[in-house]
Amino acid sequence: MWRSCFVQVTMREFLAVDAGGTSTRAVLIDETGSCRGAGRAAGGNPTSSGPARAADSVAAAIALALDSAAADPGRVAGVLIAHAGGHDDYEAGVRERLDRLGVGAPVTRAGDLLALFASGTAALEGAALISGTGAIGGAIRGGALERTVDGTGWLLGDSGSGFWIGHRVARAVVDDLDGGPRTALTAALLPLLDLDAEPDRAATEGRPAVLGALVRALYALRPVELSRFAPLAFAHPDDAVAAGIVREAVGALVALLDRVRAVQPDGPLVFGGSVLMEGVLRLPREQMAPLLAAAGDREPIPVADGLVGAAVLALRAAGVTVDDAVHARLSASVRAALVRAASVRAATAR
Amino acid sequence: MWRSCFVQVTMREFLAVDAGGTSTRAVLIDETGSCRGAGRAAGGNPTSSGPARAADSVAAAIALALDSAAADPGRVAGVLIAHAGGHDDYEAGVRERLDRLGVGAPVTRAGDLLALFASGTAALEGAALISGTGAIGGAIRGGALERTVDGTGWLLGDSGSGFWIGHRVARAVVDDLDGGPRTALTAALLPLLDLDAEPDRAATEGRPAVLGALVRALYALRPVELSRFAPLAFAHPDDAVAAGIVREAVGALVALLDRVRAVQPDGPLVFGGSVLMEGVLRLPREQMAPLLAAAGDREPIPVADGLVGAAVLALRAAGVTVDDAVHARLSASVRAALVRAASVRAATAR
């Protein structure tokens, strides 16, 4: 009795944060891999939200996680924040806000690619492939990122990404209205920009009037926003133009994976990002075949985000060994804590 | 004697202006197609220079043309200005400046595509293909622009343009440094951005340090500025990557020409723009073959700009018939007047 009570009291606790562009998730975990609390806030990536707002989001998610576990902030032994990019003001801003919350523990930073990989597996060797708005691959060796491939952004790289696909969708629609191959993408895209889905095709100088309006509307977007049209390509499997774009995207992701696998042929393969999760992995098996072939004999492990991985990295940073059992406990308990946090939020909202 | 003197006195004179993005050229011509004076000023396109500065350039070029012919501004019977795009402030600004110069004649506007076509031929039926920073094709019928194809800008179209080629060059160099196919374009492009042409390839995370610097330098450009890298593709015919980009560009221009020819299969074909003039038309004949095939049995007529065409359109706007003889006289005398104007400028500068 005395012994278990002692263990309870001295069990170390850690905070792990996955600070993404759209939302920030934080969990409070102990060294056995049990998740005690979770919180969610707005986007926490310093590049997309700005360093101050991003640091606010990180602090808000952490405050909710501590609160949901009725935890003592002073007892937290370490904090790990996983995010893309980096920014001095962000690191300083997070530190300052944590001090204000009473969390004095040291903060470690991890990349989003490594966190994503660790979300999917306890292995220390393997590869990760993300295709969301951008596309990037990573070879992991000895639990660290050995090599990244691509991730060079919409203008210079990101082949097979949401931007890359959405850009091709937009170009195909412009081309259709300019006398090029007809595609079902046209009637699907135009209403998304409040344009008439059934344009009058016999207008001035042989080009429909809607073409000019479409071109103006598309140039008014920031280029990366073209990624919002990526789902249209997957939604029209019977359209030759759309199917061609998807086929090319799969080809680009195969090339990316091949280059990662050349560096690290061993270990599991983790997939993340909306294009892979909601697009490619839902394709008929034969359309995914080139990607599965590039993956070798390994079934890709799809993960929604880097939150479990951030928890894994938080434990490892503190010297805790994360094996398959601890990884499984983390995965299950983090998921349960997020559901609890969401239902508390829903109840509070009522 | 009396008769020829009378003709001399009543001969109508016109001003024709080709207002481009880089420079504005103006000529004073008479109704026989003889060029009496020429002037050149800075960029006169309202979109790239702004309406006020563009109108200043148009007025400056016109003033020089009138001056070089010691002409009476009040005797000018009509003014034609060829330029891309359009802008109310520009039209009003040009009018105001012409009034100040004493040119009270009406101003007619023409598109740059039609002016380019008319620079190459007196025909009223035919096609024009421009590939400069952008790419556009036009079908001409009855002396008017019947249909344009593409010209929808760097993000949405302009396939086979200088941007399109330069963008691929930049991506190929980024890809090379990221472990992709090696290309001679890398050593050619890096010095243009003041980066080390012989990068250390064994650096952090398996990527050379220069990759990050290159990516930052390229994102610091406006996207259309990538067109400055287009000449590199043509300059490396023995490099597989560069040759592939050129081959694809020719293919894109063939597709553009095919679409124009579907609307207007008859008449001559006029080529313009730096990519066609300095790149494609200097390729070995076999590499141009697909484009020549798309051109049918017609040898493309290359033209440097739309100045002669602006003069043609100025005469036609006044009811003057421009046949092959008048066209030939215009071409020769405009060229001679520009040379004279340049040598006067050079002499003044000494």
XYZ file of C-alpha atoms in Angstrom:
700
model
C 0.000 0.000 0.000
C 2.664 2.422 1.083
C 4.795 1.539 -1.911
C 2.077 2.186 -4.538
C 1.216 5.462 -2.826
C 4.853 6.497 -3.060
C 4.967 5.645 -6.754
C 1.839 7.709 -7.285
C 3.398 10.732 -5.677
C 6.778 10.619 -7.415
C 5.539 9.727 -10.925
C 6.952 12.352 -13.312
C 4.576 14.244 -15.565
C 5.232 15.871 -18.918
C 3.472 18.208 -21.299
C 3.504 17.443 -25.018
C 2.172 19.863 -27.629
C 1.473 19.447 -31.341
C 1.315 23.024 -32.620
C -0.202 22.851 -36.095
C -1.287 25.551 -38.514
C -5.014 24.992 -37.873
C -5.098 23.846 -34.249
C -2.859 23.216 -31.264
C -3.279 20.151 -29.067
C -1.623 19.634 -25.710
C -1.586 16.582 -23.423
C -0.370 15.939 -19.905
C 1.202 12.490 -19.692
C 3.033 10.503 -17.087
C 6.115 8.390 -17.605
C 4.127 5.167 -18.029
C 2.484 6.624 -21.121
C -0.870 7.387 -19.494
C -2.515 10.582 -20.651
C -4.091 12.519 -17.775
C -5.470 15.553 -19.545
C -5.824 17.203 -22.902
C -6.555 20.645 -24.307
C -7.069 22.168 -27.708
C -6.658 25.731 -28.965
C -6.280 27.678 -32.220
C -3.349 27.429 -34.646
C 0.041 27.405 -32.920
C 2.456 27.472 -35.849
C 4.637 30.621 -35.692
C 4.856 30.956 -39.474
C 1.131 30.794 -40.216
C -0.269 32.464 -37.049
C 2.602 34.824 -36.153
C 4.846 34.147 -33.128
C 2.713 35.962 -30.501
C -0.658 34.444 -31.453
C 0.961 31.033 -31.900
C 2.520 31.222 -28.415
C -0.901 32.253 -27.019
C -2.434 29.131 -28.575
C 0.263 26.882 -27.120
C -0.275 28.388 -23.658
C -4.081 28.103 -23.969
C -3.917 24.415 -24.959
C -1.486 23.698 -22.110
C -3.680 25.536 -19.560
C -6.679 23.445 -20.631
C -4.681 20.195 -20.421
C -3.454 21.037 -16.890
C -6.928 22.133 -15.875
C -8.661 18.990 -17.167
C -6.280 16.866 -15.034
C -6.469 19.219 -12.024
C -2.671 19.040 -12.192
C -0.059 21.091 -10.365
C 1.878 23.082 -13.012
C 4.911 23.153 -10.766
C 5.193 19.367 -10.860
C 5.573 19.183 -14.683
C 9.063 17.795 -15.349
C 9.387 18.680 -19.034
C 7.597 20.265 -21.999
C 7.996 19.257 -25.628
C 6.518 21.300 -28.460
C 6.419 19.881 -31.969
C 5.994 22.366 -34.807
C 7.199 23.177 -38.313
C 9.652 26.016 -38.851
C 11.127 28.007 -35.994
C 11.191 31.523 -34.628
C 13.154 33.100 -31.755
C 10.208 35.316 -30.688
C 8.017 32.227 -30.559
C 10.364 30.257 -28.302
C 10.745 33.254 -25.974
C 6.987 33.922 -26.032
C 6.178 30.329 -25.120
C 8.726 30.394 -22.267
C 7.255 33.596 -20.848
C 3.670 32.293 -20.979
C 4.632 28.968 -19.381
C 6.327 30.815 -16.526
C 3.114 32.790 -16.035
C 1.155 29.502 -15.880
C 3.586 28.256 -13.217
C 5.221 25.718 -15.532
C 8.927 26.142 -14.882
C 10.072 22.942 -16.621
C 12.485 23.134 -19.573
C 10.987 23.295 -23.093
C 12.277 21.086 -25.892
C 11.439 21.668 -29.560
C 10.871 18.898 -32.107
C 10.115 19.034 -35.824
C 6.649 18.170 -37.085
C 7.983 15.435 -39.356
C 9.674 13.531 -36.513
C 6.584 13.951 -34.290
C 4.377 12.586 -37.042
C 6.631 9.558 -37.465
C 6.642 8.921 -33.702
C 2.836 9.181 -33.649
C 2.695 6.079 -35.813
C 5.372 3.857 -34.326
C 7.758 3.284 -31.432
C 10.484 2.355 -33.943
C 13.657 4.442 -34.128
C 14.276 3.702 -37.811
C 11.864 4.330 -40.652
C 10.337 6.927 -42.906
C 7.548 9.489 -42.888
C 5.656 10.984 -45.801
C 3.350 13.992 -45.418
C 1.181 15.450 -48.127
C -1.087 18.214 -46.866
C -0.944 21.746 -48.248
C 2.753 20.996 -48.793
C 4.610 17.718 -49.276
C 7.689 16.469 -47.458
C 9.378 13.175 -46.740
C 11.746 12.268 -43.940
C 14.204 9.458 -43.276
C 14.487 8.660 -39.556
C 17.598 6.995 -38.118
C 18.343 6.409 -34.457
C 15.161 8.263 -33.504
C 16.332 11.452 -35.224
C 15.592 13.044 -38.584
C 18.457 12.003 -40.849
C 17.259 13.584 -44.085
C 14.300 15.534 -45.396
C 13.246 15.492 -49.031
C 11.236 18.296 -50.701
C 9.087 20.501 -48.472
C 10.497 23.406 -50.488
C 7.112 25.120 -50.837
C 4.441 25.718 -53.461
C 6.608 27.591 -55.983
C 9.720 25.424 -55.914
C 8.667 21.977 -54.758
C 5.864 20.252 -52.803
C 5.194 17.920 -55.726
C 2.118 15.808 -55.022
C 0.864 18.193 -52.324
C -2.560 19.778 -51.881
C -1.311 22.965 -53.531
C 0.213 20.996 -56.396
C -3.071 19.179 -57.022
C -5.313 22.214 -56.471
C -3.138 24.291 -58.800
C -3.543 21.691 -61.533
C -7.304 21.609 -60.918
C -7.480 25.408 -61.308
C -5.345 25.339 -64.479
C -7.483 22.541 -65.941
C -10.665 24.557 -65.383
C -9.134 27.690 -66.949
C -7.956 25.548 -69.858
C -11.425 23.991 -70.281
C -13.036 27.434 -70.521
C -10.264 28.475 -72.956
C -11.139 25.713 -75.431
C -9.084 22.906 -73.880
C -10.271 19.465 -72.774
C -13.701 19.553 -71.135
C -13.700 18.427 -67.517
C -16.258 17.891 -64.762
C -13.918 19.922 -62.541
C -15.249 23.113 -64.156
C -18.816 22.714 -62.933
C -17.455 21.652 -59.531
C -15.009 24.531 -59.058
C -16.952 27.548 -60.363
C -19.622 27.531 -57.593
C -16.850 27.488 -54.946
C -15.947 30.969 -56.214
C -19.594 32.057 -56.542
C -19.419 31.831 -60.321
C -22.074 30.380 -62.601
C -21.507 26.635 -62.899
C -23.139 26.532 -66.350
C -21.268 29.260 -68.166
C -22.408 30.637 -71.486
C -19.668 29.252 -73.716
C -20.389 31.389 -76.770
C -19.290 34.830 -75.672
C -16.819 37.565 -76.672
C -13.812 36.612 -78.786
C -14.766 32.938 -78.584
C -14.140 32.793 -74.863
C -16.933 32.572 -72.253
C -17.284 35.711 -70.133
C -16.875 33.627 -66.963
C -13.243 32.920 -67.892
C -12.219 36.497 -67.110
C -14.138 36.444 -63.823
C -12.562 33.107 -62.887
C -9.026 34.323 -63.659
C -9.594 37.438 -61.544
C -11.028 35.392 -58.651
C -8.118 32.926 -58.691
C -5.419 35.628 -58.805
C -7.151 37.285 -55.821
C -6.299 34.207 -53.709
C -2.904 33.647 -52.137
C -1.335 30.898 -54.295
C -1.302 28.308 -51.461
C -5.069 28.735 -51.150
C -5.406 26.831 -54.432
C -4.922 23.744 -52.233
C -8.600 24.001 -51.320
C -9.419 22.656 -54.805
C -7.387 19.462 -54.305
C -10.368 17.417 -53.017
C -12.156 18.037 -56.348
C -9.562 15.915 -58.170
C -10.290 12.938 -55.900
C -14.053 13.521 -56.091
C -14.230 12.933 -59.875
C -12.659 9.529 -60.516
C -14.568 9.106 -63.797
C -13.321 12.371 -65.248
C -10.223 11.856 -67.420
C -8.666 15.211 -66.496
C -9.242 14.742 -62.747
C -8.041 11.133 -62.844
C -4.908 12.261 -64.696
C -4.125 14.829 -62.004
C -4.545 12.199 -59.260
C -2.370 9.729 -61.182
C 0.379 12.347 -61.564
C 0.127 13.262 -57.869
C 0.550 9.618 -56.868
C 3.547 9.473 -59.214
C 5.092 12.535 -57.567
C 4.593 11.024 -54.102
C 6.154 7.753 -55.297
C 9.230 9.704 -56.462
C 9.385 11.438 -53.077
C 9.080 8.153 -51.194
C 11.707 6.493 -53.406
C 14.177 9.229 -52.527
C 13.460 8.863 -48.788
C 13.744 5.075 -49.007
C 17.100 5.380 -50.759
C 18.395 6.987 -47.555
C 16.503 4.750 -45.117
C 15.180 1.499 -46.604
C 14.420 -0.059 -43.203
C 11.655 0.308 -40.673
C 8.010 1.286 -40.799
C 6.506 3.946 -43.007
C 4.171 6.576 -41.539
C 1.779 8.609 -43.685
C 0.186 11.921 -42.741
C -1.520 14.986 -44.189
C -4.940 15.498 -45.750
C -3.969 14.500 -49.300
C -2.718 11.094 -48.144
C -5.348 10.545 -45.427
C -8.451 11.777 -47.211
C -7.362 11.355 -50.818
C -4.712 8.825 -51.750
C -5.415 6.248 -49.013
C -9.086 6.163 -50.045
C -8.307 5.465 -53.687
C -9.091 2.043 -55.138
C -6.211 -0.311 -54.326
C -5.013 -0.488 -57.958
C -4.583 3.301 -58.129
C -2.522 3.255 -54.949
C -0.440 0.360 -56.299
C 2.617 2.432 -57.344
C 2.791 3.997 -53.883
C 2.372 0.667 -52.116
C 5.086 -0.780 -54.342
C 7.399 2.096 -53.388
C 6.592 1.335 -49.743
C 8.005 -2.163 -50.263
C 6.396 -4.862 -48.153
C 5.292 -2.386 -45.494
C 1.700 -1.293 -45.059
C 1.811 2.475 -44.447
C 0.688 3.559 -40.974
C -1.685 6.521 -41.341
C -1.690 9.098 -38.542
C -3.917 12.135 -38.082
C -1.314 14.365 -36.451
C 1.864 14.517 -34.395
C 0.298 14.651 -30.916
C 1.062 11.089 -29.796
C 4.518 11.527 -31.334
C 5.083 14.717 -29.353
C 4.230 12.709 -26.212
C 6.658 9.970 -27.288
C 9.409 12.547 -27.853
C 8.636 14.238 -24.510
C 9.186 10.931 -22.707
C 12.332 10.137 -24.674
C 13.728 13.605 -23.965
C 13.412 12.696 -20.269
C 15.220 9.398 -20.749
C 12.087 7.220 -20.677
C 12.225 4.242 -23.048
C 9.142 4.173 -25.281
C 8.550 0.618 -26.467
C 5.540 -0.801 -28.293
C 3.597 -1.219 -25.021
C 4.165 2.381 -23.907
C 3.400 3.582 -27.444
C 0.123 1.649 -27.473
C -0.832 3.051 -24.064
C -0.049 6.590 -25.210
C -2.052 6.174 -28.429
C -5.127 4.831 -26.645
C -5.050 7.201 -23.674
C -4.308 10.327 -25.733
C -7.257 9.486 -27.983
C -9.528 8.936 -24.940
C -8.371 12.185 -23.309
C -9.102 14.154 -26.493
C -12.618 12.681 -26.610
C -13.141 13.569 -22.917
C -11.854 17.110 -23.539
C -14.197 17.515 -26.527
C -17.243 16.318 -24.552
C -16.397 18.641 -21.644
C -16.180 21.497 -24.166
C -19.510 20.488 -25.694
C -21.165 20.291 -22.224
C -19.758 23.718 -21.295
C -21.060 25.161 -24.525
C -24.615 23.980 -23.783
C 5.180 70.206 -110.564
C 2.179 71.998 -109.144
C 0.405 68.719 -108.674
C 3.216 67.030 -106.716
C 3.559 70.109 -104.543
C -0.166 69.990 -103.744
C 0.109 66.320 -102.840
C 3.012 67.140 -100.571
C 0.996 69.720 -98.692
C -2.185 67.721 -98.232
C -0.581 64.346 -97.453
C -2.112 63.145 -94.199
C 0.213 62.187 -91.338
C -0.379 59.774 -88.487
C 1.273 58.811 -85.242
C 1.636 55.131 -84.344
C 2.849 53.958 -80.947
C 3.879 50.528 -79.673
C 3.696 50.900 -75.906
C 5.507 47.874 -74.439
C 6.443 46.960 -70.894
C 10.142 47.762 -71.378
C 10.067 50.551 -73.974
C 7.694 52.719 -75.985
C 8.332 53.444 -79.658
C 6.478 56.060 -81.698
C 6.641 56.819 -85.409
C 5.226 59.586 -87.583
C 4.090 58.137 -90.903
C 2.306 59.425 -93.959
C -0.467 57.724 -95.844
C 1.908 56.211 -98.431
C 3.624 54.252 -95.662
C 6.719 56.423 -95.408
C 8.053 56.941 -91.936
C 9.158 60.523 -91.300
C 10.285 60.369 -87.732
C 10.707 58.068 -84.764
C 11.125 58.327 -81.016
C 11.720 55.975 -78.143
C 10.965 56.299 -74.432
C 10.628 54.140 -71.313
C 7.950 51.498 -70.718
C 4.442 52.605 -71.731
C 2.279 49.719 -70.588
C -0.273 50.931 -68.005
C -0.229 47.643 -66.084
C 3.537 47.348 -65.624
C 4.466 51.065 -65.376
C 1.299 52.525 -63.866
C -1.094 54.682 -65.945
C 0.600 58.060 -65.279
C 4.185 56.991 -65.963
C 3.035 54.956 -68.974
C 1.198 57.991 -70.437
C 4.349 60.096 -69.835
C 6.364 57.571 -71.864
C 3.850 57.610 -74.713
C 3.943 61.423 -74.810
C 7.751 61.465 -74.639
C 8.119 59.021 -77.535
C 5.578 61.000 -79.604
C 7.323 64.300 -78.870
C 10.635 62.838 -80.060
C 9.034 61.418 -83.227
C 7.440 64.804 -84.077
C 10.673 66.599 -83.265
C 12.860 64.327 -85.386
C 10.588 65.056 -88.391
C 10.272 68.773 -87.555
C 6.546 68.097 -87.939
C 3.571 70.296 -87.089
C 1.631 68.505 -84.290
C -1.549 70.208 -85.423
C -1.386 68.476 -88.828
C -1.445 64.924 -87.366
C -4.666 63.316 -88.612
C -4.815 60.346 -86.235
C -3.004 58.549 -83.427
C -2.990 54.814 -82.803
C -1.561 53.296 -79.623
C -1.016 49.543 -79.389
C -0.677 48.095 -75.908
C -1.701 45.139 -73.767
C -4.415 45.555 -71.165
C -6.324 48.793 -70.714
C -6.941 51.466 -68.144
C -9.275 54.495 -68.116
C -6.731 56.744 -66.345
C -4.193 55.832 -69.006
C -6.448 56.746 -71.936
C -7.376 60.052 -70.268
C -3.735 60.734 -69.361
C -2.562 60.136 -72.916
C -5.307 62.432 -74.279
C -4.351 65.226 -71.891
C -0.637 64.975 -72.734
C -1.312 64.915 -76.482
C -3.437 68.062 -76.182
C -0.528 69.721 -74.376
C 1.785 68.713 -77.252
C -0.682 70.294 -79.696
C -1.797 66.944 -81.121
C -5.564 67.260 -81.303
C -6.183 64.199 -83.496
C -8.380 61.342 -82.258
C -6.647 58.428 -80.479
C -7.440 54.831 -81.365
C -6.392 51.878 -79.206
C -5.296 48.468 -80.546
C -4.280 45.281 -78.779
C -0.645 44.208 -78.760
C -1.448 40.851 -80.346
C -3.115 42.410 -83.398
C -0.283 44.955 -83.747
C 2.287 42.172 -83.616
C 0.437 40.260 -86.351
C 0.210 43.393 -88.532
C 3.940 43.998 -88.022
C 4.628 40.770 -89.878
C 2.123 40.852 -92.710
C -0.391 42.917 -94.655
C -2.785 39.957 -94.606
C -6.171 40.294 -92.905
C -6.412 36.590 -92.051
C -3.868 34.584 -90.090
C -2.487 33.815 -86.678
C -0.023 35.238 -84.168
C 1.891 33.457 -81.434
C 3.792 35.313 -78.713
C 5.959 33.729 -76.076
C 7.781 36.279 -73.947
C 7.337 36.462 -70.181
C 3.796 35.223 -70.908
C 2.392 33.204 -73.800
C -0.651 33.978 -75.934
C -1.997 33.069 -79.332
C -4.438 34.936 -81.532
C -6.586 34.064 -84.527
C -7.071 37.054 -86.853
C -10.053 37.281 -89.187
C -11.013 40.245 -91.356
C -8.168 42.251 -89.838
C -9.578 41.894 -86.325
C -8.764 39.628 -83.388
C -11.297 36.795 -83.577
C -10.049 34.675 -80.701
C -7.258 34.675 -78.156
C -5.916 31.495 -76.560
C -4.140 31.365 -73.199
C -2.439 34.549 -71.981
C -4.023 33.768 -68.601
C -0.863 34.575 -66.643
C 1.915 32.770 -64.804
C -0.245 31.016 -62.215
C -3.070 29.808 -64.427
C -1.715 29.537 -67.965
C 1.109 30.930 -70.126
C 2.268 27.409 -70.949
C 5.534 27.535 -72.914
C 6.277 31.109 -71.814
C 9.448 32.557 -70.314
C 7.947 32.243 -66.817
C 6.908 28.659 -67.506
C 10.424 27.727 -68.636
C 12.238 29.751 -65.960
C 10.000 28.245 -63.266
C 10.935 24.746 -64.413
C 14.617 25.714 -64.465
C 14.367 26.948 -60.861
C 12.507 23.801 -59.744
C 15.064 21.575 -61.493
C 17.930 23.298 -59.661
C 16.159 22.991 -56.290
C 15.477 19.339 -57.083
C 19.122 18.729 -58.057
C 20.318 20.126 -54.711
C 17.641 18.029 -52.955
C 19.021 14.758 -54.335
C 17.191 14.750 -57.672
C 18.703 14.473 -61.161
C 21.962 16.398 -61.512
C 21.814 19.206 -64.068
C 24.208 21.773 -65.517
C 21.473 24.348 -64.804
C 22.539 24.362 -61.135
C 26.044 25.723 -61.737
C 24.552 28.188 -64.249
C 21.746 29.519 -62.027
C 23.422 29.820 -58.610
C 25.863 32.630 -59.592
C 22.922 34.659 -60.970
C 21.712 34.849 -57.357
C 25.225 35.449 -55.962
C 25.348 31.928 -54.573
C 28.331 29.590 -54.712
C 28.258 27.692 -58.015
C 30.127 24.714 -56.517
C 28.057 24.006 -53.431
C 29.297 21.708 -50.697
C 26.934 18.808 -51.210
C 27.602 17.038 -47.922
C 26.008 19.305 -45.362
C 23.314 19.213 -42.670
C 20.624 16.543 -42.870
C 21.999 15.324 -46.199
C 21.098 18.564 -47.945
C 23.704 21.157 -49.037
C 23.509 24.392 -47.085
C 23.114 26.352 -50.326
C 19.665 24.791 -50.846
C 18.176 26.859 -48.032
C 19.834 30.027 -49.326
C 18.588 29.302 -52.860
C 15.021 28.696 -51.705
C 15.041 31.967 -49.732
C 16.488 33.891 -52.706
C 13.907 32.494 -55.125
C 10.925 33.195 -52.844
C 12.205 36.767 -52.489
C 11.573 37.297 -56.222
C 8.174 38.100 -57.661
C 7.102 34.823 -59.332
C 7.159 36.304 -62.882
C 10.813 37.215 -62.334
C 11.612 33.504 -62.648
C 11.334 34.164 -66.406
C 14.886 35.519 -66.283
C 16.108 31.926 -65.953
C 14.456 30.812 -69.208
C 17.556 31.483 -71.376
C 19.499 28.938 -69.258
C 17.316 26.124 -70.599
C 18.210 27.018 -74.195
C 21.890 27.532 -73.304
C 22.413 23.907 -72.222
C 21.313 21.730 -75.146
C 23.506 18.807 -73.999
C 21.989 18.702 -70.512
C 19.162 16.170 -70.300
C 17.145 18.203 -67.784
C 17.484 21.456 -69.744
C 16.718 19.741 -73.050
C 13.634 18.163 -71.492
C 12.342 21.554 -70.371
C 12.870 22.995 -73.878
C 11.151 19.990 -75.449
C 8.157 20.399 -73.127
C 8.019 24.133 -73.856
C 7.953 23.499 -77.600
C 5.180 20.962 -76.965
C 3.160 23.536 -75.006
C 3.563 26.096 -77.809
C 2.502 23.480 -80.360
C -0.679 22.866 -78.349
C -1.310 26.627 -78.212
C -0.758 26.998 -81.956
C -2.989 24.006 -82.724
C -5.818 25.634 -80.812
C -5.360 28.934 -82.664
C -5.166 27.137 -86.012
C -8.403 25.282 -85.243
C -10.121 28.700 -85.250
C -8.153 30.195 -88.160
C -6.364 27.658 -90.376
C -5.683 30.165 -93.153
C -3.183 32.926 -93.683
C 0.335 33.651 -92.484
C 1.679 32.955 -89.032
C 3.554 35.653 -87.106
C 5.853 34.835 -84.173
C 6.963 37.253 -81.469
C 8.390 37.409 -77.957
C 11.840 36.627 -76.574
C 11.272 32.896 -76.050
C 10.335 32.380 -79.713
C 12.802 34.910 -81.157
C 15.878 34.183 -79.040
C 15.134 30.620 -77.993
C 12.861 28.420 -80.075
C 13.657 29.900 -83.509
C 17.381 29.377 -82.874
C 16.969 25.706 -82.012
C 18.275 23.067 -84.421
C 15.646 22.480 -87.099
C 14.748 18.996 -85.816
C 13.888 20.355 -82.358
C 11.616 22.956 -83.908
C 9.998 20.307 -86.104
C 6.810 19.841 -84.028
C 6.175 23.592 -84.091
C 6.863 23.857 -87.813
C 4.504 20.931 -88.369
C 1.804 22.693 -86.367
C 2.418 25.764 -88.538
C 1.466 23.704 -91.591
C 3.239 24.659 -94.784
C 3.837 28.214 -93.599
C 7.223 29.486 -92.502
C 6.617 31.615 -89.385
C 7.328 35.317 -89.797
C 9.341 36.515 -86.797
C 8.818 40.095 -85.656
C 10.615 42.030 -82.946
C 7.650 44.125 -81.837
C 4.323 45.663 -82.822
C 5.579 49.042 -84.073
C 5.174 48.462 -87.820
C 1.819 46.848 -87.021
C 0.727 49.903 -85.054
C 1.558 51.982 -88.136
C -0.430 49.580 -90.333
C -3.413 49.817 -87.985
C -3.117 53.631 -87.842
C -3.403 53.801 -91.632
C -6.276 51.313 -91.743
C -8.133 53.241 -89.014
C -7.997 56.236 -91.402
C -9.335 54.201 -94.298
C -5.984 53.727 -96.052
C -5.569 50.336 -97.718
C -2.343 48.668 -96.587
C -1.244 46.207 -99.246
C 2.057 44.322 -99.492
C 3.769 47.316 -101.133
C 2.703 49.763 -98.416
C 3.586 47.170 -95.763
C 7.063 46.729 -97.238
C 7.574 50.511 -97.375
C 6.455 50.843 -93.744
C 8.731 48.020 -92.583
C 11.801 49.437 -94.317
C 11.205 53.083 -93.475
C 10.258 52.461 -89.827
C 13.450 50.435 -89.416
C 15.529 53.202 -91.038
C 13.866 55.895 -88.903
C 14.592 53.948 -85.712
C 18.259 53.635 -86.714
C 18.386 57.388 -87.453
C 16.739 58.173 -84.105
C 19.236 55.943 -82.282
C 22.245 57.565 -83.984
C 20.912 61.054 -83.204
C 20.540 59.978 -79.562
C 24.064 58.565 -79.550
C 25.468 61.784 -81.100
C 23.610 63.921 -78.537
C 24.957 61.785 -75.735
C 28.567 62.363 -76.854
